[in-house]
JSON list of C-alpha atoms in Angstrom, two decimals:
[
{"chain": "A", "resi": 10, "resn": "UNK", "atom": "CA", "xyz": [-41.23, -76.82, -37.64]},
{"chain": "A", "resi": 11, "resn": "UNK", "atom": "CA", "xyz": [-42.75, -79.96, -36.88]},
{"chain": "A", "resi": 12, "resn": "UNK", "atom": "CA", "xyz": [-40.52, -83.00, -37.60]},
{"chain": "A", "resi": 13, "resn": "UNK", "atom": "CA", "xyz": [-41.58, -86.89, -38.30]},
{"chain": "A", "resi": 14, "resn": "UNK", "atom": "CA", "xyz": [-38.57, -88.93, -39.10]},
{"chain": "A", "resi": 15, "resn": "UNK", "atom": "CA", "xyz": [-39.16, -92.57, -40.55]},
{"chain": "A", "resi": 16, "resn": "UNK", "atom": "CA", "xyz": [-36.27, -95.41, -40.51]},
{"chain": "A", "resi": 17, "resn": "UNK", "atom": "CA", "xyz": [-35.71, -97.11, -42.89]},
{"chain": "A", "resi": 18, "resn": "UNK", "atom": "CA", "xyz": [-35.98, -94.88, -45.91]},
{"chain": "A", "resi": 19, "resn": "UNK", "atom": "CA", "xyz": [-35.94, -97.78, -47.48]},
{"chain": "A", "resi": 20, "resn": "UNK", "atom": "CA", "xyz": [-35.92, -101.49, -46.95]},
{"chain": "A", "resi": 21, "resn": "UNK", "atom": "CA", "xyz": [-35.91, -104.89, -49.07]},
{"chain": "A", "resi": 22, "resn": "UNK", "atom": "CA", "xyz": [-37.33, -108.24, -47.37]},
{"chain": "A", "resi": 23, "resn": "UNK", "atom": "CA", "xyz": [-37.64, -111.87, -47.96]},
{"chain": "A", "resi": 24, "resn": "UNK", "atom": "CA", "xyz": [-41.05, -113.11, -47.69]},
{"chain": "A", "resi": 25, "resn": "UNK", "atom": "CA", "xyz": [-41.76, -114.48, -44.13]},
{"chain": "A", "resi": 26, "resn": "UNK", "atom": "CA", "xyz": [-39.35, -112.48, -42.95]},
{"chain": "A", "resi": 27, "resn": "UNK", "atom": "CA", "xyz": [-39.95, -109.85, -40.07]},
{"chain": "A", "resi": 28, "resn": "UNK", "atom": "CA", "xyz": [-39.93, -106.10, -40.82]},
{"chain": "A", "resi": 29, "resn": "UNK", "atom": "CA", "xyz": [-39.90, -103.47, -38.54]},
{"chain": "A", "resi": 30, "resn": "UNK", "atom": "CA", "xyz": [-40.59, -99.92, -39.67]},
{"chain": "A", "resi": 31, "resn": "UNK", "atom": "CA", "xyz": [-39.66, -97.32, -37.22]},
{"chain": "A", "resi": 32, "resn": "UNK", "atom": "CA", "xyz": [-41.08, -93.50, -36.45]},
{"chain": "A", "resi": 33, "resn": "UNK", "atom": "CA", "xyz": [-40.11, -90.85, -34.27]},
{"chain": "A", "resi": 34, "resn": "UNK", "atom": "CA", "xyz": [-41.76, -87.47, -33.46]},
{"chain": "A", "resi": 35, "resn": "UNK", "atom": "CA", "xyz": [-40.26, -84.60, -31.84]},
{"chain": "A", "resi": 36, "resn": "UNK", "atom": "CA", "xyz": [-43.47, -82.49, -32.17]},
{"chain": "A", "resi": 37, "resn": "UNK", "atom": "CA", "xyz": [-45.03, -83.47, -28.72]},
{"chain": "A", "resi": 38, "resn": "UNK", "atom": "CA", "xyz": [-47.86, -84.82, -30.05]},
{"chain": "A", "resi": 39, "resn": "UNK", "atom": "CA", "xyz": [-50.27, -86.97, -28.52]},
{"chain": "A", "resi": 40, "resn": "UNK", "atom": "CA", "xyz": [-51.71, -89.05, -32.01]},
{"chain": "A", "resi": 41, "resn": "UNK", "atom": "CA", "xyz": [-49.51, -91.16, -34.61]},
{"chain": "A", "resi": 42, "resn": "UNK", "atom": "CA", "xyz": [-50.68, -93.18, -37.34]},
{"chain": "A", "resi": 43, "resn": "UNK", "atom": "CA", "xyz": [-49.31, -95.73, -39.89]},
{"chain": "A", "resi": 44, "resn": "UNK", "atom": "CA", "xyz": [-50.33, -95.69, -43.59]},
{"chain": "A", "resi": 45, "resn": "UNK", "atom": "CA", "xyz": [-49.52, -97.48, -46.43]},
{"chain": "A", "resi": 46, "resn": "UNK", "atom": "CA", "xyz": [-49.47, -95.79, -49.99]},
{"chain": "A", "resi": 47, "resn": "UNK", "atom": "CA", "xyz": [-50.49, -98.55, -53.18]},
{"chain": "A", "resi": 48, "resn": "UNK", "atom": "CA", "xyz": [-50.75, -97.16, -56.79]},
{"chain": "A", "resi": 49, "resn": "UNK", "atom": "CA", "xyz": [-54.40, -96.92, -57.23]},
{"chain": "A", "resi": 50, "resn": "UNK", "atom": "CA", "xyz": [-55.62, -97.13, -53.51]},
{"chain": "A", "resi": 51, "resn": "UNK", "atom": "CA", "xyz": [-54.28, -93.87, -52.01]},
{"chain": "A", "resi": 52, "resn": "UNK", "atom": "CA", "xyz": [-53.20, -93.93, -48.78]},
{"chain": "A", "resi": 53, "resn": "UNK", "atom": "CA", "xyz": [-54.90, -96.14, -46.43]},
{"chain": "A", "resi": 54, "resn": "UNK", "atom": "CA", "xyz": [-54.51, -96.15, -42.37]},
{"chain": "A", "resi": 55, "resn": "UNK", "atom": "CA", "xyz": [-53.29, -99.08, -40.76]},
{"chain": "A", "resi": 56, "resn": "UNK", "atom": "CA", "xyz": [-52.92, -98.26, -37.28]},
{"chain": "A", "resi": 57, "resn": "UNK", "atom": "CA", "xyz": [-52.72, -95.30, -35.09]},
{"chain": "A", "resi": 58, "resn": "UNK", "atom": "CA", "xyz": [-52.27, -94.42, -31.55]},
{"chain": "A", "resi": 59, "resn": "UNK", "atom": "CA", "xyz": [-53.21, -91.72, -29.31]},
{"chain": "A", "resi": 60, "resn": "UNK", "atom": "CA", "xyz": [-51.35, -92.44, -25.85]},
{"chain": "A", "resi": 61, "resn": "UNK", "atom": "CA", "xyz": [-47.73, -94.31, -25.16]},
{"chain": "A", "resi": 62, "resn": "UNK", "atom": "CA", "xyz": [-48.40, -98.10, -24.86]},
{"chain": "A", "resi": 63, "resn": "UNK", "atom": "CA", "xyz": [-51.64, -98.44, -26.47]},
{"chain": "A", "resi": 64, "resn": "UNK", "atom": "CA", "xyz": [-52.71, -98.65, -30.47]},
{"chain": "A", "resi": 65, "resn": "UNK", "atom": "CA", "xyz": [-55.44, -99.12, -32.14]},
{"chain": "A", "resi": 66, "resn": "UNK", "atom": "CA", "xyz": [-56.45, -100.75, -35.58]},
{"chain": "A", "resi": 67, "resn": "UNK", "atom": "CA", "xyz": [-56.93, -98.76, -38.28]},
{"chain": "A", "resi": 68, "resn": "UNK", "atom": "CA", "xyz": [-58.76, -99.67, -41.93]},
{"chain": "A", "resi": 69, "resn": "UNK", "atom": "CA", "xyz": [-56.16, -102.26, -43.38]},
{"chain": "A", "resi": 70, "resn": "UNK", "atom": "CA", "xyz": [-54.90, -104.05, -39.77]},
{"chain": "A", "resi": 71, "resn": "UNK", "atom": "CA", "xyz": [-54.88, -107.59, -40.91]},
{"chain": "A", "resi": 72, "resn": "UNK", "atom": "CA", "xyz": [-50.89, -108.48, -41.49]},
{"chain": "A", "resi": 73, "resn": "UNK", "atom": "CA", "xyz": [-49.24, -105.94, -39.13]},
{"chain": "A", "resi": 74, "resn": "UNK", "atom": "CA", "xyz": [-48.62, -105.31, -35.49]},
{"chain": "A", "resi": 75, "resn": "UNK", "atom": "CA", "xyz": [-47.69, -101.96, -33.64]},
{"chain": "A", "resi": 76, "resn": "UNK", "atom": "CA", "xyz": [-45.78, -100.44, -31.15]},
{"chain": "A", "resi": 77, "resn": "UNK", "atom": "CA", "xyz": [-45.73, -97.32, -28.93]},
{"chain": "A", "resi": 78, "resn": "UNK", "atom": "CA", "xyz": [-43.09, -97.75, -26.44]},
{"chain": "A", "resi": 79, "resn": "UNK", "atom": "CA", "xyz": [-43.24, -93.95, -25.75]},
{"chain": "A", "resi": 80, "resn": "UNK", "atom": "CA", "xyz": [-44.91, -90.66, -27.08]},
{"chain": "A", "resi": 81, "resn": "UNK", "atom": "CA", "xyz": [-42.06, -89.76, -29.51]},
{"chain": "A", "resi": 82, "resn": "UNK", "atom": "CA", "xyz": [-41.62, -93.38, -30.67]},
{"chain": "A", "resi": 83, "resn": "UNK", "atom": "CA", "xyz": [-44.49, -95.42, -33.04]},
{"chain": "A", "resi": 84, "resn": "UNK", "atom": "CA", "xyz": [-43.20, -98.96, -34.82]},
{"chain": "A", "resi": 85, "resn": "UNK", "atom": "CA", "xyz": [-45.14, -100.63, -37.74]},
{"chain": "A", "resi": 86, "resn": "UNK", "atom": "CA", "xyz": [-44.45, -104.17, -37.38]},
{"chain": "A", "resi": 87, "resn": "UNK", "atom": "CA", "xyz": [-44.79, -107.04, -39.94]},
{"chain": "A", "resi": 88, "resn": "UNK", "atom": "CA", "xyz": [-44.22, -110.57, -38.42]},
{"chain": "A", "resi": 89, "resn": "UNK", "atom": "CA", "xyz": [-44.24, -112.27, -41.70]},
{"chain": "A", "resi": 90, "resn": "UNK", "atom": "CA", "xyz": [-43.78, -110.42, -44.71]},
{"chain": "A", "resi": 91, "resn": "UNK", "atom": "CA", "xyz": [-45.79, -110.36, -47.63]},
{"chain": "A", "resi": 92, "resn": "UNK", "atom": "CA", "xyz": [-45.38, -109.87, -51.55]},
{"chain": "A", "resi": 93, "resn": "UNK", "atom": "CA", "xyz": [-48.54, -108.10, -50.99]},
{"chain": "A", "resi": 94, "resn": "UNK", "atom": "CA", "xyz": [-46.88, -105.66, -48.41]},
{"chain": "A", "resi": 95, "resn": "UNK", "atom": "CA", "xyz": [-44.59, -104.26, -50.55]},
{"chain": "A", "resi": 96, "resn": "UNK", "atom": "CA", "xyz": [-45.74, -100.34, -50.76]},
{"chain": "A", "resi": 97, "resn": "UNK", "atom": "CA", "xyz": [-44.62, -96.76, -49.40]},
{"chain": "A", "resi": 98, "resn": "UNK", "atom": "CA", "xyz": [-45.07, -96.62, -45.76]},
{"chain": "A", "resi": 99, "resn": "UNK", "atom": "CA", "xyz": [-45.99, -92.91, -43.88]},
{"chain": "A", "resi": 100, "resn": "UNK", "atom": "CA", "xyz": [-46.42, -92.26, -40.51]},
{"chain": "A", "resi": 101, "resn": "UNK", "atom": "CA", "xyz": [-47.93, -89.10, -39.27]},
{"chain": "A", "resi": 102, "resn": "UNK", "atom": "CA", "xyz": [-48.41, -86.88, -36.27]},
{"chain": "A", "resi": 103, "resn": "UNK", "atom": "CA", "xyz": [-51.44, -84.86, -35.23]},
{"chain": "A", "resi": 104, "resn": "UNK", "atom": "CA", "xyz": [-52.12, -82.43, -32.47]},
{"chain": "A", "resi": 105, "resn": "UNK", "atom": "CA", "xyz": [-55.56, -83.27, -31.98]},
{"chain": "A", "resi": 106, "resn": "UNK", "atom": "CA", "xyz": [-56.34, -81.03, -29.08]},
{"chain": "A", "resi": 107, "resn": "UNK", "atom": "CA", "xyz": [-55.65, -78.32, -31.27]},
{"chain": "A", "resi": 108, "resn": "UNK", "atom": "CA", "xyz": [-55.52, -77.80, -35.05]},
{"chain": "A", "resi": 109, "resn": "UNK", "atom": "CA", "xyz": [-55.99, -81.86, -36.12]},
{"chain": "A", "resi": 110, "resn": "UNK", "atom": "CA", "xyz": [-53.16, -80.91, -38.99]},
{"chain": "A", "resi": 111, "resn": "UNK", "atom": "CA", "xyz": [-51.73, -83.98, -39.39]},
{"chain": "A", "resi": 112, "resn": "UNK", "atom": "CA", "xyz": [-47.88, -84.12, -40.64]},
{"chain": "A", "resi": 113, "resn": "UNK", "atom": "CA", "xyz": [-45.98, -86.51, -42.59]},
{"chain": "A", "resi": 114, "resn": "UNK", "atom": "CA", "xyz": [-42.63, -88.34, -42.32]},
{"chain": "A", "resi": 115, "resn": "UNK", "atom": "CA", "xyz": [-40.64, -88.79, -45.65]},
{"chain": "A", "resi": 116, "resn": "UNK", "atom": "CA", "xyz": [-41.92, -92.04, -46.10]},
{"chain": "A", "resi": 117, "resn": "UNK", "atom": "CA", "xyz": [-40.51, -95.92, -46.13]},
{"chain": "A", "resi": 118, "resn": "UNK", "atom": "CA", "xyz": [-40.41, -97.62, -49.15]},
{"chain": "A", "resi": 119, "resn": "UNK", "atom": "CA", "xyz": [-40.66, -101.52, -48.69]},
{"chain": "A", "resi": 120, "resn": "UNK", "atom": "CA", "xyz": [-39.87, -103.79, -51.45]},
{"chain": "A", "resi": 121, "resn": "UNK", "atom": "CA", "xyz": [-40.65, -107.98, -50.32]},
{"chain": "A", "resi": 122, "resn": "UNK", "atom": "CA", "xyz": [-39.20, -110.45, -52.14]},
{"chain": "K", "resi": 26, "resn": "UNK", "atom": "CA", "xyz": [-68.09, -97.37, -52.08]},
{"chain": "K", "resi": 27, "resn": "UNK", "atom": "CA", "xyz": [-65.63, -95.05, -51.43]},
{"chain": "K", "resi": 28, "resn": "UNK", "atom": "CA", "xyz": [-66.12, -92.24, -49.30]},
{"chain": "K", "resi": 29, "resn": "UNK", "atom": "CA", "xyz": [-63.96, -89.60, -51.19]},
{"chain": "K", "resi": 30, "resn": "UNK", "atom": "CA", "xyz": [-63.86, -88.61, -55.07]},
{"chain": "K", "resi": 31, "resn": "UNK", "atom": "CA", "xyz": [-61.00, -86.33, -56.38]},
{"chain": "K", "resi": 32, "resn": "UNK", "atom": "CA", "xyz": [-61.48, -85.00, -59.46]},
{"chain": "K", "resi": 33, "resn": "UNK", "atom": "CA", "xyz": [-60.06, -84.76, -61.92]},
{"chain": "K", "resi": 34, "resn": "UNK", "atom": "CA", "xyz": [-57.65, -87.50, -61.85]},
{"chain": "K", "resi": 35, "resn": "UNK", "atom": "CA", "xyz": [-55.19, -85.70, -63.90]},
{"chain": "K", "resi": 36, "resn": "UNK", "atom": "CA", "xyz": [-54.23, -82.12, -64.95]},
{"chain": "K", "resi": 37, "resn": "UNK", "atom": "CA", "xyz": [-51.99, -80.69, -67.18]},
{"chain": "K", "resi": 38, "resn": "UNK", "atom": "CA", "xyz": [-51.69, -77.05, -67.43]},
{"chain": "K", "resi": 39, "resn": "UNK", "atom": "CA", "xyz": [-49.55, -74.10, -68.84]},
{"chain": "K", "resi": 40, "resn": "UNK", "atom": "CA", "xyz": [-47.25, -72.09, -66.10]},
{"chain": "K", "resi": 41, "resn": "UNK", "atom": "CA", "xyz": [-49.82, -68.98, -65.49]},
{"chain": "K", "resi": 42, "resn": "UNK", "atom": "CA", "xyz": [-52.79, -70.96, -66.00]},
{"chain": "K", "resi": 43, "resn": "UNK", "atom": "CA", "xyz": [-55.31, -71.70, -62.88]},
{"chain": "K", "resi": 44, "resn": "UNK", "atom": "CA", "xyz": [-56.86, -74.98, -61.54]},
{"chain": "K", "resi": 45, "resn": "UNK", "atom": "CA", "xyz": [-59.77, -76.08, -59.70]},
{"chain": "K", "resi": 46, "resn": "UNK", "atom": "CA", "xyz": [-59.29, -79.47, -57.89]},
{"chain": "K", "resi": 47, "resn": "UNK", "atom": "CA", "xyz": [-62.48, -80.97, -56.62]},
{"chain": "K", "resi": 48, "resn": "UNK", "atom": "CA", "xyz": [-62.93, -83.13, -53.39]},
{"chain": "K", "resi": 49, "resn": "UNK", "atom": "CA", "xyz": [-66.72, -84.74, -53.34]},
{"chain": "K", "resi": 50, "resn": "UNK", "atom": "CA", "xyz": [-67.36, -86.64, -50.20]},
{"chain": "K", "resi": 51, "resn": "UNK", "atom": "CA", "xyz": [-70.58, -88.91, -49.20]},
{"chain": "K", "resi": 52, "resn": "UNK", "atom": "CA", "xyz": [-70.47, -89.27, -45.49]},
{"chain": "K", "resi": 53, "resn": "UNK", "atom": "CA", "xyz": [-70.71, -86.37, -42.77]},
{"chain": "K", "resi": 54, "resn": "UNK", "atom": "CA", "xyz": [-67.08, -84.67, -41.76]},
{"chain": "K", "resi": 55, "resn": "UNK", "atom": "CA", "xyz": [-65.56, -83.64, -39.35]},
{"chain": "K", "resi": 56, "resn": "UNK", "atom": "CA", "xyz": [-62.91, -82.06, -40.63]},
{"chain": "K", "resi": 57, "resn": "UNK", "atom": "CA", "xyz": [-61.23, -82.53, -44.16]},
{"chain": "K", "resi": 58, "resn": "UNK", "atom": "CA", "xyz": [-57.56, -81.96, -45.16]},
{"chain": "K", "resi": 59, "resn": "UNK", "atom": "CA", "xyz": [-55.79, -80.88, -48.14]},
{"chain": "K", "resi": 60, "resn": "UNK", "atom": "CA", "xyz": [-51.70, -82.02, -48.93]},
{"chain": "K", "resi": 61, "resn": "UNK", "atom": "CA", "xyz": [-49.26, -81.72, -51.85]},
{"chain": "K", "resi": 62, "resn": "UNK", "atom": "CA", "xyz": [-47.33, -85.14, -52.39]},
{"chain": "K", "resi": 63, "resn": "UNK", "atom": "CA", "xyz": [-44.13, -84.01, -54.01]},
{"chain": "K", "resi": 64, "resn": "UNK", "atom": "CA", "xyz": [-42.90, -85.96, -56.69]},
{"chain": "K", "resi": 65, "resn": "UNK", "atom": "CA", "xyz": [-40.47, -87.68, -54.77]},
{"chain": "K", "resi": 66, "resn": "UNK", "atom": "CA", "xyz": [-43.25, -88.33, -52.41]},
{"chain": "K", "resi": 67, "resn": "UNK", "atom": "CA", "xyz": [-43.44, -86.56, -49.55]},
{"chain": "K", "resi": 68, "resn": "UNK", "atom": "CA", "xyz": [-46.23, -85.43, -47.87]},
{"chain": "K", "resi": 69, "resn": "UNK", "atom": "CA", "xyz": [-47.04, -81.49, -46.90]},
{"chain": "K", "resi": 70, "resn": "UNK", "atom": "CA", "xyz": [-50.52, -80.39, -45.02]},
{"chain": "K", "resi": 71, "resn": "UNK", "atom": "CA", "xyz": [-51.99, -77.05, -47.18]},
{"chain": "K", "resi": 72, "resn": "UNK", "atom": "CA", "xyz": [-54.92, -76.89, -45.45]},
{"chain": "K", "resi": 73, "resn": "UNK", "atom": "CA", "xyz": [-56.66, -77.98, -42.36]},
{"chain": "K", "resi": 74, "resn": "UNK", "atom": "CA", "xyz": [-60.00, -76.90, -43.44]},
{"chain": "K", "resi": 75, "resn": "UNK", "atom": "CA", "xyz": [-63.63, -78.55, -41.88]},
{"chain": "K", "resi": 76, "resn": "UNK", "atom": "CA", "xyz": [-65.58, -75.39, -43.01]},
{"chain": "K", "resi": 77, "resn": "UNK", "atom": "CA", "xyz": [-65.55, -72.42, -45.37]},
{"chain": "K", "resi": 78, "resn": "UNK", "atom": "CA", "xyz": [-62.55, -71.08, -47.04]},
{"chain": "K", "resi": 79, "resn": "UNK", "atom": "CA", "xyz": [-58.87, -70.55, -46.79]},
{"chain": "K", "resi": 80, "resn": "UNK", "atom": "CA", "xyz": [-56.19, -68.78, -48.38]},
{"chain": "K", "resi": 81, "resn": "UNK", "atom": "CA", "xyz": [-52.61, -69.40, -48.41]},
{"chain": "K", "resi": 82, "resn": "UNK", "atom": "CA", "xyz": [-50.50, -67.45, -51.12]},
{"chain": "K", "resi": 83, "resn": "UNK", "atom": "CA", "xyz": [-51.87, -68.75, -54.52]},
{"chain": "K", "resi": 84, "resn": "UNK", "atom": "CA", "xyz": [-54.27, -71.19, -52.84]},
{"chain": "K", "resi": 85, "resn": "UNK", "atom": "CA", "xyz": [-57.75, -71.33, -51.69]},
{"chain": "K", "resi": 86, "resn": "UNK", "atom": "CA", "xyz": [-59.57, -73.99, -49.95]},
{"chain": "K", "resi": 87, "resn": "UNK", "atom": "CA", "xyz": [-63.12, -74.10, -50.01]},
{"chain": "K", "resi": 88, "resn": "UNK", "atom": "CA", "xyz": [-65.40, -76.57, -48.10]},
{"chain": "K", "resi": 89, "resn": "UNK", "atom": "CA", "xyz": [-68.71, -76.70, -48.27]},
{"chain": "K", "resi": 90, "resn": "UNK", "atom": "CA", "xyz": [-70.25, -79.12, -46.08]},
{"chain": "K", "resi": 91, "resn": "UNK", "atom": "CA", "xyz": [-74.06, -79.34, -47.12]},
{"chain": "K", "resi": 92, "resn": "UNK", "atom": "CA", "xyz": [-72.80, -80.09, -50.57]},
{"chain": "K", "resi": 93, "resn": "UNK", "atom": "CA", "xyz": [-70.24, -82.75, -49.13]},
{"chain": "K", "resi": 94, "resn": "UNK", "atom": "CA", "xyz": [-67.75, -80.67, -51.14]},
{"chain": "K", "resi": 95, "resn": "UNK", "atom": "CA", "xyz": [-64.30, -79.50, -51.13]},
{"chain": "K", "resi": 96, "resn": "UNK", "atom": "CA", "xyz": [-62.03, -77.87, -53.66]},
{"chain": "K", "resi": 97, "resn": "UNK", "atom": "CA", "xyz": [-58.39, -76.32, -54.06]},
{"chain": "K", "resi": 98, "resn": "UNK", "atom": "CA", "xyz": [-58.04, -73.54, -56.49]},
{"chain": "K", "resi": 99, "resn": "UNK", "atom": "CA", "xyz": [-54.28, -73.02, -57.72]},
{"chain": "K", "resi": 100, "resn": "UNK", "atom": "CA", "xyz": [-53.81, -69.33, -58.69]},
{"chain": "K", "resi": 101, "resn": "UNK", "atom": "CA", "xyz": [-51.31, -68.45, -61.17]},
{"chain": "K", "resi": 102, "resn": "UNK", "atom": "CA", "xyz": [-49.97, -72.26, -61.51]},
{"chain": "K", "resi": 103, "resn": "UNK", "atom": "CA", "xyz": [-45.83, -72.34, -61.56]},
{"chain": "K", "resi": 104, "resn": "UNK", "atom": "CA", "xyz": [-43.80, -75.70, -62.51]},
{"chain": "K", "resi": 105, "resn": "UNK", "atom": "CA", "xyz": [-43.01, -75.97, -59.05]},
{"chain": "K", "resi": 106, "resn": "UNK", "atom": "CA", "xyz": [-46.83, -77.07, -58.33]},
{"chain": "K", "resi": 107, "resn": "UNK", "atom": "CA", "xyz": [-46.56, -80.05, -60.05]},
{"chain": "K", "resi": 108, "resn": "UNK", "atom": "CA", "xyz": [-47.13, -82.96, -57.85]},
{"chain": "K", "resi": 109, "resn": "UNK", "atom": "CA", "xyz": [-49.96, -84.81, -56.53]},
{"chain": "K", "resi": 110, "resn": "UNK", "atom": "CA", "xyz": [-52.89, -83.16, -54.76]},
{"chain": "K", "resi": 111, "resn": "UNK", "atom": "CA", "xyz": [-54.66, -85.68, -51.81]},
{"chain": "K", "resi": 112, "resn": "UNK", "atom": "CA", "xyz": [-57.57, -84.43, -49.83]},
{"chain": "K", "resi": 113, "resn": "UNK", "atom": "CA", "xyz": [-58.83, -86.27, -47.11]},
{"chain": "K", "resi": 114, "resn": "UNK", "atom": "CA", "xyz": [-61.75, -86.64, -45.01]},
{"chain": "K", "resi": 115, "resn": "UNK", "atom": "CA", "xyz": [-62.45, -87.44, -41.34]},
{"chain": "K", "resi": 116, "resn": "UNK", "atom": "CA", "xyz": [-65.64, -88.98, -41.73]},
{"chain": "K", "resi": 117, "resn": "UNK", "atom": "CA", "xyz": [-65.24, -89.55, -37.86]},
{"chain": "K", "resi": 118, "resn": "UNK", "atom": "CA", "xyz": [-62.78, -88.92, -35.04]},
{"chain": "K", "resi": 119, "resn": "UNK", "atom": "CA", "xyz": [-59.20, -89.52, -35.48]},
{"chain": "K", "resi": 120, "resn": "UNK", "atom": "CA", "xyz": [-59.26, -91.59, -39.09]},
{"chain": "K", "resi": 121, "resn": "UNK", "atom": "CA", "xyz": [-58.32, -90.14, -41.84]},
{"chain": "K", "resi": 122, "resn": "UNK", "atom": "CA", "xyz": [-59.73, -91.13, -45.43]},
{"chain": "K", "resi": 123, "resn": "UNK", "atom": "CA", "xyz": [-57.85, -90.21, -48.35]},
{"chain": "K", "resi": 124, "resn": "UNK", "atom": "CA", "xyz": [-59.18, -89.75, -51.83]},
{"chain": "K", "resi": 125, "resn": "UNK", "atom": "CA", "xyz": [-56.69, -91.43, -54.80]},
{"chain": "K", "resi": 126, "resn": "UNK", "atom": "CA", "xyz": [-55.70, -87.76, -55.41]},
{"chain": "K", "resi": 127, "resn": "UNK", "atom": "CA", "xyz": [-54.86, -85.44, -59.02]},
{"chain": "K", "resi": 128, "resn": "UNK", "atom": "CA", "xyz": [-52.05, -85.52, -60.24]},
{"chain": "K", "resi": 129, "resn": "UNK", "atom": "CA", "xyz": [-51.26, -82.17, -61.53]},
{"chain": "K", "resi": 130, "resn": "UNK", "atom": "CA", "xyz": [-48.51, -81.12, -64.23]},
{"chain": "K", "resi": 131, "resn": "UNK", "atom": "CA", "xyz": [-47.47, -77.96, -65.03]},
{"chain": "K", "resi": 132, "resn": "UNK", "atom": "CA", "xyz": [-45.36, -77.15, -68.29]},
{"chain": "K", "resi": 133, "resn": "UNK", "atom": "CA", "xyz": [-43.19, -73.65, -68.48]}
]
């Protein structure tokens, strides 16, 4: 079974503070993303990357940074928190080369104060 | 505007009962996913389905591409279905759009 595992489950900030979110995949996996989930908007990607030390921007980039220090490992970064950041935070795995099935950690729910 | 439409929004049936969940999409796809959010909110894929149709147990995914349309059919709905149903489109590679989702409810 394929496994995502998020850290924190569940966090509460200052504002301007830094966050980091962390994500680690033990499915091999070449792609991870970053989404955030807002009542009303769904989820929405933020970034994603498909090889160790490279990302990419996704929809919604503006506010956060990431990481990929390694295949297994993908960070969501905010430098300076937001009240606006506060949301449920997913990152995902895919196996692109073959079925594209993309699967979920348990999600990190962010609360800035 | 937004690329994917879930309909309905909400759905509350009788244990036994069936449901059709509709996914409309306006751009081309490449592929297009179905998940169940639990109510606690996890994420599970149900389908990984770009073309035709799917079964899995009590579920059926059907896409439809020339109709930019996708829909979930719930067979003999049980309590335990209740949760939120997402679909998502990849209008291109690698990105993932999501549509707001139905929530569906199921009573015994």
């Amino acid at each position: 079974e394929a496994a995502v595992t998020q850290s924190p489950r569940s966090k509460v900030a200052v504002t301007g503070g830094k966050v980091t979110l962390s994500c680690h995949q033990t499915n091999n996996h070449d792609y991870m993303y970053w989404y955030r989930q807002d009542t009303g908007h769904g989820l929405r990607l933020i970034h994603y990357s498909y090889v160790a030390d490279s990302t990419e921007k996704g929809d919604i980039p503006d506010g956060y940074k990431a990481s990929r220090p390694s295949q297994e490992n993908f960070s969501l970064i905010l430098e300076l928190a937001s009240l606006s950041q506060t949301a449920v935070y997913f990152c995902a795995s895919s196996d692109r080369a073959n079925t594209g099935q993309l699967y979920f950690g348990e999600g990190s729910k962010l609360t800035v104060l | 505007g937004q690329q994917v439409q879930q309909s309905p929004a909400s759905l509350v049936l009788q244990e036994g009962e069936n449901a059709e969940l509709q996914c409309n999409f306006s751009t081309s796809l490449n592929s297009m996913q179905w998940f169940y959010q639990r109510p606690g909110g996890s994420l599970v894929s149900l389908f990984y389905n770009p073309s035709g149709t799917k079964h899995s147990g009590r579920l059926t995914s059907t896409t439809v591409i020339k109709e930019r349309r996708s829909s979930l059919h719930i067979s003999s709905s049980q309590t335990t279905d209740s949760g939120t149903y997402l679909c998502a489109l990849e209008p291109g590679y690698n990105k993932l759009t999501f549509g707001k989702g139905t929530v569906l409810l199921v009573s015994p």
